[in-house]
Short mmCIF file of C-alpha atoms in Angstrom, two decimals:
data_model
loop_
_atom_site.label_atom_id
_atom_site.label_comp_id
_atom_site.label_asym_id
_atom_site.label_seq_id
_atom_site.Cartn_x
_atom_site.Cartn_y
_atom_site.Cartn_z
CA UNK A 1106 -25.40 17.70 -11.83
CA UNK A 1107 -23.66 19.71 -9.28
CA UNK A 1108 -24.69 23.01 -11.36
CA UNK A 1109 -28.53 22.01 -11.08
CA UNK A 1110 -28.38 21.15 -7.45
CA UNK A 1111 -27.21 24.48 -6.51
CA UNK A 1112 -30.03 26.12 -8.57
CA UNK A 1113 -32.96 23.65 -6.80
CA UNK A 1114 -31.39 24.55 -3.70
CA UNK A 1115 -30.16 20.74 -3.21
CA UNK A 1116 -26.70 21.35 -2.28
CA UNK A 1117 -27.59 22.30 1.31
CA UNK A 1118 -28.43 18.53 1.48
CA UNK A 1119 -25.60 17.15 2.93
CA UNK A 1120 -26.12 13.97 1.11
CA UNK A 1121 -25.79 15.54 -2.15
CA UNK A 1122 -23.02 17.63 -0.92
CA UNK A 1123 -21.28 14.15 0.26
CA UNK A 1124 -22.03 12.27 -2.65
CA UNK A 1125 -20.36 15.21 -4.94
CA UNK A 1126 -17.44 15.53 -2.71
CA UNK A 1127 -16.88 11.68 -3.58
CA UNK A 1128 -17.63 12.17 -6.93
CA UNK A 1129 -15.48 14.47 -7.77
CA UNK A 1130 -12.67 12.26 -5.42
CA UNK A 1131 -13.32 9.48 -7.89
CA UNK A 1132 -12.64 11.12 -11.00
CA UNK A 1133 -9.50 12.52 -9.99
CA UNK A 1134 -10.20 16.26 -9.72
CA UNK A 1135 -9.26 16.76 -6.15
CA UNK A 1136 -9.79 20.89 -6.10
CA UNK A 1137 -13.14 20.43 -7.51
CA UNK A 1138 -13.54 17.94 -3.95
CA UNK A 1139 -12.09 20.45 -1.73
CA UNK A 1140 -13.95 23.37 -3.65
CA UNK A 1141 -17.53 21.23 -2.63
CA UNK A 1142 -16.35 20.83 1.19
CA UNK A 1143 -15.71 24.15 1.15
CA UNK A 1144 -19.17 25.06 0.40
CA UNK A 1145 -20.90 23.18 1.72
CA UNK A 1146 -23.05 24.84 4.77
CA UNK A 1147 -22.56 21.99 7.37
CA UNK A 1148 -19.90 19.04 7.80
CA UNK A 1149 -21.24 15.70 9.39
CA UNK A 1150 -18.80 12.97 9.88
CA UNK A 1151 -19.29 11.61 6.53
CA UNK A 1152 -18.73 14.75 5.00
CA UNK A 1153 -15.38 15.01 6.98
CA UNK A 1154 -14.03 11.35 5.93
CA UNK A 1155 -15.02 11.78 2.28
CA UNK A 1156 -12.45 14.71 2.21
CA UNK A 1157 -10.36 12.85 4.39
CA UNK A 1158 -9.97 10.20 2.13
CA UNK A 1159 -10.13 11.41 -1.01
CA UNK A 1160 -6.57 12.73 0.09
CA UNK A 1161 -5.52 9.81 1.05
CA UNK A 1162 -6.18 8.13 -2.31
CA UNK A 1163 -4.85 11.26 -3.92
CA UNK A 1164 -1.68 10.72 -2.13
CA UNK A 1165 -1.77 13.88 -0.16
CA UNK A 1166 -1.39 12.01 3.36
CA UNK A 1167 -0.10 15.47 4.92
CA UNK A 1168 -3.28 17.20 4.42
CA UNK A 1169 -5.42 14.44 5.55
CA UNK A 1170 -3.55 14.58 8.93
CA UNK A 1171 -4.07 18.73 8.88
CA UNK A 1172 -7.64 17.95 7.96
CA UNK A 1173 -8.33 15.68 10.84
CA UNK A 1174 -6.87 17.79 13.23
CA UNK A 1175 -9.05 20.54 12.09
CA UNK A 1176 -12.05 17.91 12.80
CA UNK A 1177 -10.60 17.18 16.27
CA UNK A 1178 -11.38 20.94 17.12
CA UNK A 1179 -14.94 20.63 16.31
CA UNK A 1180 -15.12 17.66 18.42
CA UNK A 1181 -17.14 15.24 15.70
CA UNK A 1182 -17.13 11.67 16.69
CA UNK A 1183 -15.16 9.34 14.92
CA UNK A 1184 -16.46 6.47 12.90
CA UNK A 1185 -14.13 3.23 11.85
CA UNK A 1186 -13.88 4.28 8.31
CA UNK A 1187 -12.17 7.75 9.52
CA UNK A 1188 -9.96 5.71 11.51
CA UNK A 1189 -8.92 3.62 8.64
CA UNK A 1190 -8.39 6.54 5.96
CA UNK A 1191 -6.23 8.14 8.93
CA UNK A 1192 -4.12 5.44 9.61
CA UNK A 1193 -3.68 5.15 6.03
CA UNK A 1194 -2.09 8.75 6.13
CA UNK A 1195 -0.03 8.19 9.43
CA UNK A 1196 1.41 4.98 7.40
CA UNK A 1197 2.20 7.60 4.33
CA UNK A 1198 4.06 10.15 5.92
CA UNK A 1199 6.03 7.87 8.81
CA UNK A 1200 3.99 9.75 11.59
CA UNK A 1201 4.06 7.47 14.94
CA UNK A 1202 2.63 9.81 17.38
CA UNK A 1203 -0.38 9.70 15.53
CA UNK A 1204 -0.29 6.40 15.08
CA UNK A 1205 0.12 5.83 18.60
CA UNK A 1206 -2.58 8.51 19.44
CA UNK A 1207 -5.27 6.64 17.09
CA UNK A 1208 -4.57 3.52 18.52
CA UNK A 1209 -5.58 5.10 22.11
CA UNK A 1210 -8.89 6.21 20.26
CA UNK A 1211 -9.13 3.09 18.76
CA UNK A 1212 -9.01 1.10 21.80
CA UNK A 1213 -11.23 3.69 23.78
CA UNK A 1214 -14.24 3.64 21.30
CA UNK A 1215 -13.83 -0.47 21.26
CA UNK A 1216 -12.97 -0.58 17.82
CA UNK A 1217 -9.77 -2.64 18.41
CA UNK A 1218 -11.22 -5.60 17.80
CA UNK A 1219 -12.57 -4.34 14.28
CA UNK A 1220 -10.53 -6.90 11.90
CA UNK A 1221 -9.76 -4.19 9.41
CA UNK A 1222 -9.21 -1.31 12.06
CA UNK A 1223 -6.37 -3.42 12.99
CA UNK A 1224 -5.23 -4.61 9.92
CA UNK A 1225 -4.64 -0.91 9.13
CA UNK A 1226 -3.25 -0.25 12.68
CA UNK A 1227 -0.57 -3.11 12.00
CA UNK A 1228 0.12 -1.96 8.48
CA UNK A 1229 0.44 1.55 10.04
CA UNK A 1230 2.94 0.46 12.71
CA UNK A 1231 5.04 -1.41 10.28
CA UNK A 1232 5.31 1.31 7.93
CA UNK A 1233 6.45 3.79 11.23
CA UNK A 1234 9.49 1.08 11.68
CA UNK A 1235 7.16 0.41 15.05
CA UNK A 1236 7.08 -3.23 14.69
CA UNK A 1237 7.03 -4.39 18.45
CA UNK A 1238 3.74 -2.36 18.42
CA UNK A 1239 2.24 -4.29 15.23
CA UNK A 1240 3.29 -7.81 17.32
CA UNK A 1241 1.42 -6.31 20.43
CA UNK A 1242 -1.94 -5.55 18.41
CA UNK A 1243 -1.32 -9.30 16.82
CA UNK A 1244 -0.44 -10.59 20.30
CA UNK A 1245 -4.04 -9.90 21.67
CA UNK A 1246 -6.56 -10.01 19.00
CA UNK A 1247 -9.04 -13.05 19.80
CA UNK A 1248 -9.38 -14.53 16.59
CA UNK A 1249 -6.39 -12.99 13.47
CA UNK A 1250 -7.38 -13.78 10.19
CA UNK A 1251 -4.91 -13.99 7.58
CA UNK A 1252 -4.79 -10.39 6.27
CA UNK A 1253 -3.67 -9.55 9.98
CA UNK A 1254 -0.83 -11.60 9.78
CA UNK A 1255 0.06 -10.44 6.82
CA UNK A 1256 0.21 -6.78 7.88
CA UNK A 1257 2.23 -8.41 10.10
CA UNK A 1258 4.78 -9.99 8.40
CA UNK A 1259 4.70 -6.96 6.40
CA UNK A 1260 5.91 -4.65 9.11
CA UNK A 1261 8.71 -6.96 9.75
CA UNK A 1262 9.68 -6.96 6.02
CA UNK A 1263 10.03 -3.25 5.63
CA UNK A 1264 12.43 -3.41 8.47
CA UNK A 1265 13.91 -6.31 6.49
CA UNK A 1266 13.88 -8.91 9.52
CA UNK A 1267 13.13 -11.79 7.37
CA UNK A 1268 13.30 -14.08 10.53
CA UNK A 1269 10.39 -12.32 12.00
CA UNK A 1270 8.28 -12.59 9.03
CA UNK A 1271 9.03 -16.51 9.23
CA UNK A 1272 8.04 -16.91 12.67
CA UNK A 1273 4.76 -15.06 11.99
CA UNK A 1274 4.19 -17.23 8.81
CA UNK A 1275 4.80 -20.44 10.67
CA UNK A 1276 2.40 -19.36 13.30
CA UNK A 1277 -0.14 -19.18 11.14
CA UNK A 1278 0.44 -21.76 9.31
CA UNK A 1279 0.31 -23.85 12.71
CA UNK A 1280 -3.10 -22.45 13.39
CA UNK A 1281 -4.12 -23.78 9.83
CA UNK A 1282 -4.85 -20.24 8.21
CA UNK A 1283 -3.81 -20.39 4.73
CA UNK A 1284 -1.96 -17.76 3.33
CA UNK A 1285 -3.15 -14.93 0.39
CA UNK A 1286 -1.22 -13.36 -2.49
CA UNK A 1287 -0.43 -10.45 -0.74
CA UNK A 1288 1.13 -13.23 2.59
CA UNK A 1289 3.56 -14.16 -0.14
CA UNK A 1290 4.27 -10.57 -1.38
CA UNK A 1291 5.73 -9.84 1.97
CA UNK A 1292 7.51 -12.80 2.39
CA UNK A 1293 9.42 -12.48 -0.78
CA UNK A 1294 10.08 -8.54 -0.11
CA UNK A 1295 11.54 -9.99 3.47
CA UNK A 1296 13.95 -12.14 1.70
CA UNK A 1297 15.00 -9.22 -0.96
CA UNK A 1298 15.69 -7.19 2.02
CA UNK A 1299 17.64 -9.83 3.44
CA UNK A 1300 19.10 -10.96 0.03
CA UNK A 1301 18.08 -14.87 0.48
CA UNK A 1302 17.58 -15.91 -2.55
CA UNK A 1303 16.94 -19.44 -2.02
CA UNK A 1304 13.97 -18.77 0.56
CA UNK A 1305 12.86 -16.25 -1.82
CA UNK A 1306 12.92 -18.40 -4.41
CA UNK A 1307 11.27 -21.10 -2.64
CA UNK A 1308 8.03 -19.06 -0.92
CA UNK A 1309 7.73 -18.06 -5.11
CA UNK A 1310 7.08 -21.68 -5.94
CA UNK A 1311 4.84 -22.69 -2.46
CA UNK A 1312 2.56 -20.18 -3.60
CA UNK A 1313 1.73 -21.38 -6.96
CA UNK A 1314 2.25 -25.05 -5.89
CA UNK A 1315 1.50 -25.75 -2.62
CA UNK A 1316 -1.06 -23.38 -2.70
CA UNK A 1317 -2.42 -22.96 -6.45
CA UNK A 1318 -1.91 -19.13 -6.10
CA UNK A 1319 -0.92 -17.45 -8.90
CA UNK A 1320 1.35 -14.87 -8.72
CA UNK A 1321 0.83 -11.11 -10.65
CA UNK A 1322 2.88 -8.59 -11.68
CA UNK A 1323 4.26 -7.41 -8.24
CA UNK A 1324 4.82 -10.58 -7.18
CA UNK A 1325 7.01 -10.87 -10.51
CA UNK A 1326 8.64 -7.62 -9.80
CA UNK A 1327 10.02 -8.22 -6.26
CA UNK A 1328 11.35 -11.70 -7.63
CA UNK A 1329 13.33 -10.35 -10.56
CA UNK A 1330 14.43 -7.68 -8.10
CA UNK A 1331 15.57 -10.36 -5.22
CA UNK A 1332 17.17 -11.98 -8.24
CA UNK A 1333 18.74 -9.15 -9.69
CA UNK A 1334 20.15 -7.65 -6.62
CA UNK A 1335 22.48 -11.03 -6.75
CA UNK A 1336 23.63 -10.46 -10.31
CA UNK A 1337 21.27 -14.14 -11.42
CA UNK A 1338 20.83 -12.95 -14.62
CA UNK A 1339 20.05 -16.37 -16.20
CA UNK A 1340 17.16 -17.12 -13.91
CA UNK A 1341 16.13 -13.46 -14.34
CA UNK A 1342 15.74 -14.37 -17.92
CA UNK A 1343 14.12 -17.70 -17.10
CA UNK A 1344 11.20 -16.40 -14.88
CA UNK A 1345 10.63 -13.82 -17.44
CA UNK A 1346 10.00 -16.12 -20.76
CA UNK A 1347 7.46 -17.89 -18.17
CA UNK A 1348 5.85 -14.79 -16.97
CA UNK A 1349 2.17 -15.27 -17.81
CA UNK A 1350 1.69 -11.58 -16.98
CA UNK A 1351 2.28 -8.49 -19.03
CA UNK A 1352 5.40 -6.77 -17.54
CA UNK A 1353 4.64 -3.19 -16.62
CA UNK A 1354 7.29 -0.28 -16.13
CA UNK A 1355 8.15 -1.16 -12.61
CA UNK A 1356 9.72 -4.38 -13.64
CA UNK A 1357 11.37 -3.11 -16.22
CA UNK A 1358 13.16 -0.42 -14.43
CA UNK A 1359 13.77 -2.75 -11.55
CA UNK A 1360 15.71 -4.96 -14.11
CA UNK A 1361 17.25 -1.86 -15.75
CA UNK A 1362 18.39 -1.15 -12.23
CA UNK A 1363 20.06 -4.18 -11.74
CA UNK A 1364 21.65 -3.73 -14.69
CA UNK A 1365 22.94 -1.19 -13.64
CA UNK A 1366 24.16 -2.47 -10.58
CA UNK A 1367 25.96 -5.50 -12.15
CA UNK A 1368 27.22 -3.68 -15.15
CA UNK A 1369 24.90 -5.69 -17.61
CA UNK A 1370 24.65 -3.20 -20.85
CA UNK A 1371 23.20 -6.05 -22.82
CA UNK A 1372 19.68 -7.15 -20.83
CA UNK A 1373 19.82 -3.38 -19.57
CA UNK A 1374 19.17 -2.33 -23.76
CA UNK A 1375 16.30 -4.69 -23.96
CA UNK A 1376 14.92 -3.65 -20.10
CA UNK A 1377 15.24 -0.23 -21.20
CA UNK A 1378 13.32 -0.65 -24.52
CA UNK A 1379 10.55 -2.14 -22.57
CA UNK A 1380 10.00 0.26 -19.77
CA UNK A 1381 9.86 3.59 -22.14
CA UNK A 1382 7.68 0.85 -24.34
CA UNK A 1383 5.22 0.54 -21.42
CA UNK A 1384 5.55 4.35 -20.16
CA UNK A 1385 7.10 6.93 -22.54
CA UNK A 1386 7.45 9.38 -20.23
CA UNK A 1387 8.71 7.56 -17.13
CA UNK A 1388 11.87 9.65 -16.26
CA UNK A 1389 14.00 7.02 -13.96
CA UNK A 1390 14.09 4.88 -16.94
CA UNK A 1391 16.06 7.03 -18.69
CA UNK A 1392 18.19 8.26 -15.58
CA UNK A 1393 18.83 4.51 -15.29
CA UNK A 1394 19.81 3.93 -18.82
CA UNK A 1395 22.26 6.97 -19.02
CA UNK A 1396 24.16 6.11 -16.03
CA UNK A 1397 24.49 2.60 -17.56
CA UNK A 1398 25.93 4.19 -20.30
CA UNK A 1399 28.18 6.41 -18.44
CA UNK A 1400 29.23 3.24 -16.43
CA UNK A 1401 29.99 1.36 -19.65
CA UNK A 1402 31.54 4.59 -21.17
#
């Protein structure tokens, strides 16, 4: 397709030229993307976010930023969905000036009352250990939905202040907005940060029974860490006989790494057999098992 629309003379179309550039984002070959924007004979804002965040998804957040300063100098105006694919980047790499200077051309366009613009903002914040900044956004939005305060509580849970991430869960709560999967994701990564278990342990059963939301596999994974990081083996073993999920690598080298921790040879054998089961070639795995080893002599 992209060798017949250079022959028909096509590929001066900027749509076709977009839709390629995204194309070739979605099935992974990001060269082939920047190869296309590189071609192509004029850039529109769409063409600009396309590349923009098909480095994002590829995780190459550095040359997103490089790529939007480029796009500064050429003075195109910005849409929300650049915003969003930028923030995502300035959440990657840790960068708070940009942050800071995307939320002043946030607000100055008007898009700071955009929902998802400052979802991302407040995710972006967080992740930039800027969380008084993520409670200001929160602080004057109209009308928060629940993926909002999530953000929210997420921000405080990287910086593992679990009793921020309460007080932003009870405020919702008292404004009758009912929590989602990823709410309780957060929540239970605040109290591994904080290491307390019983809160942990009790936000874990809320969400399945209070709430009738089941958890998945992450959800699974940052229990069995909070649990592992206190050496609970037996309840470790408990919640994973009644894991409906199929455990992926991450789990399993999150137990393996408690294992390690703790000095459990035993459960670290069987964690070990399951995460090169699920991944072959995942390399911490290994690193994990052979310093259990070494441990154990």
């Amino acid at each position: 397709l992209h060798s017949d629309s250079r022959r028909k003379g096509y590929f001066s179309d900027n749509l076709v030229g977009n839709t390629l550039l995204t194309m070739y984002s979605k099935c992974g070959t990001i060269e082939e993307a920047e190869n296309v924007f590189c071609a192509m004979p004029h850039h529109d804002v769409i063409s600009w976010t396309a590349m923009i965040s098909a480095y994002v998804q590829h995780t190459q957040p550095e040359k997103a930023l490089s790529l939007y300063k480029e796009m500064l100098k050429h003075q195109i105006c910005l849409n929300d969905i650049t915003i969003i694919s930028i923030l995502q980047a300035s959440g990657e790499t840790g960068c708070l000036e940009m942050a800071k200077m995307l939320h002043f051309d946030i607000v100055s366009v008007g898009y700071d009352h955009i929902h998802l613009v400052a979802t991302t903002l407040i995710y972006a914040y967080g992740s930039c250990a800027s969380t008084a900044d993520s409670q200001g956004i929160l602080d004057l939005l109209p009308q928060p939905d629940v993926f909002v305060y999530s953000a929210c509580i997420a921000g405080y849970a990287l910086e593992g202040d679990c009793h921020s991430s309460c007080c932003i869960f009870e405020s919702m709560q008292l404004i009758d907005i009912s929590p989602n999967r990823v709410t309780f994701l957060s929540l239970i990564c605040a109290t591994n940060h904080s290491g307390i278990i019983d809160l942990g342990i009790m936000f874990f059963k809320s969400m399945m029974k209070i709430y009738c939301l089941a958890p998945d596999v992450k959800h699974y994974a940052a229990m069995i860490e909070l649990l592992g990081r206190a050496g609970d083996f037996a309840k470790v073993k408990k919640l994973l006989e009644c894991m409906p999920v199929r455990g992926d690598v991450a789990i399993w080298s999150t137990l393996l790494g408690a294992c390690l921790t703790h000095g459990n040879l035993a459960l670290g054998k069987q964690a070990f057999e399951h995460a090169t089961c699920s991944d072959p070639m995942d390399v911490a795995a290994y690193v994990l098992m052979s310093n259990l080893y070494a441990d154990a002599n």
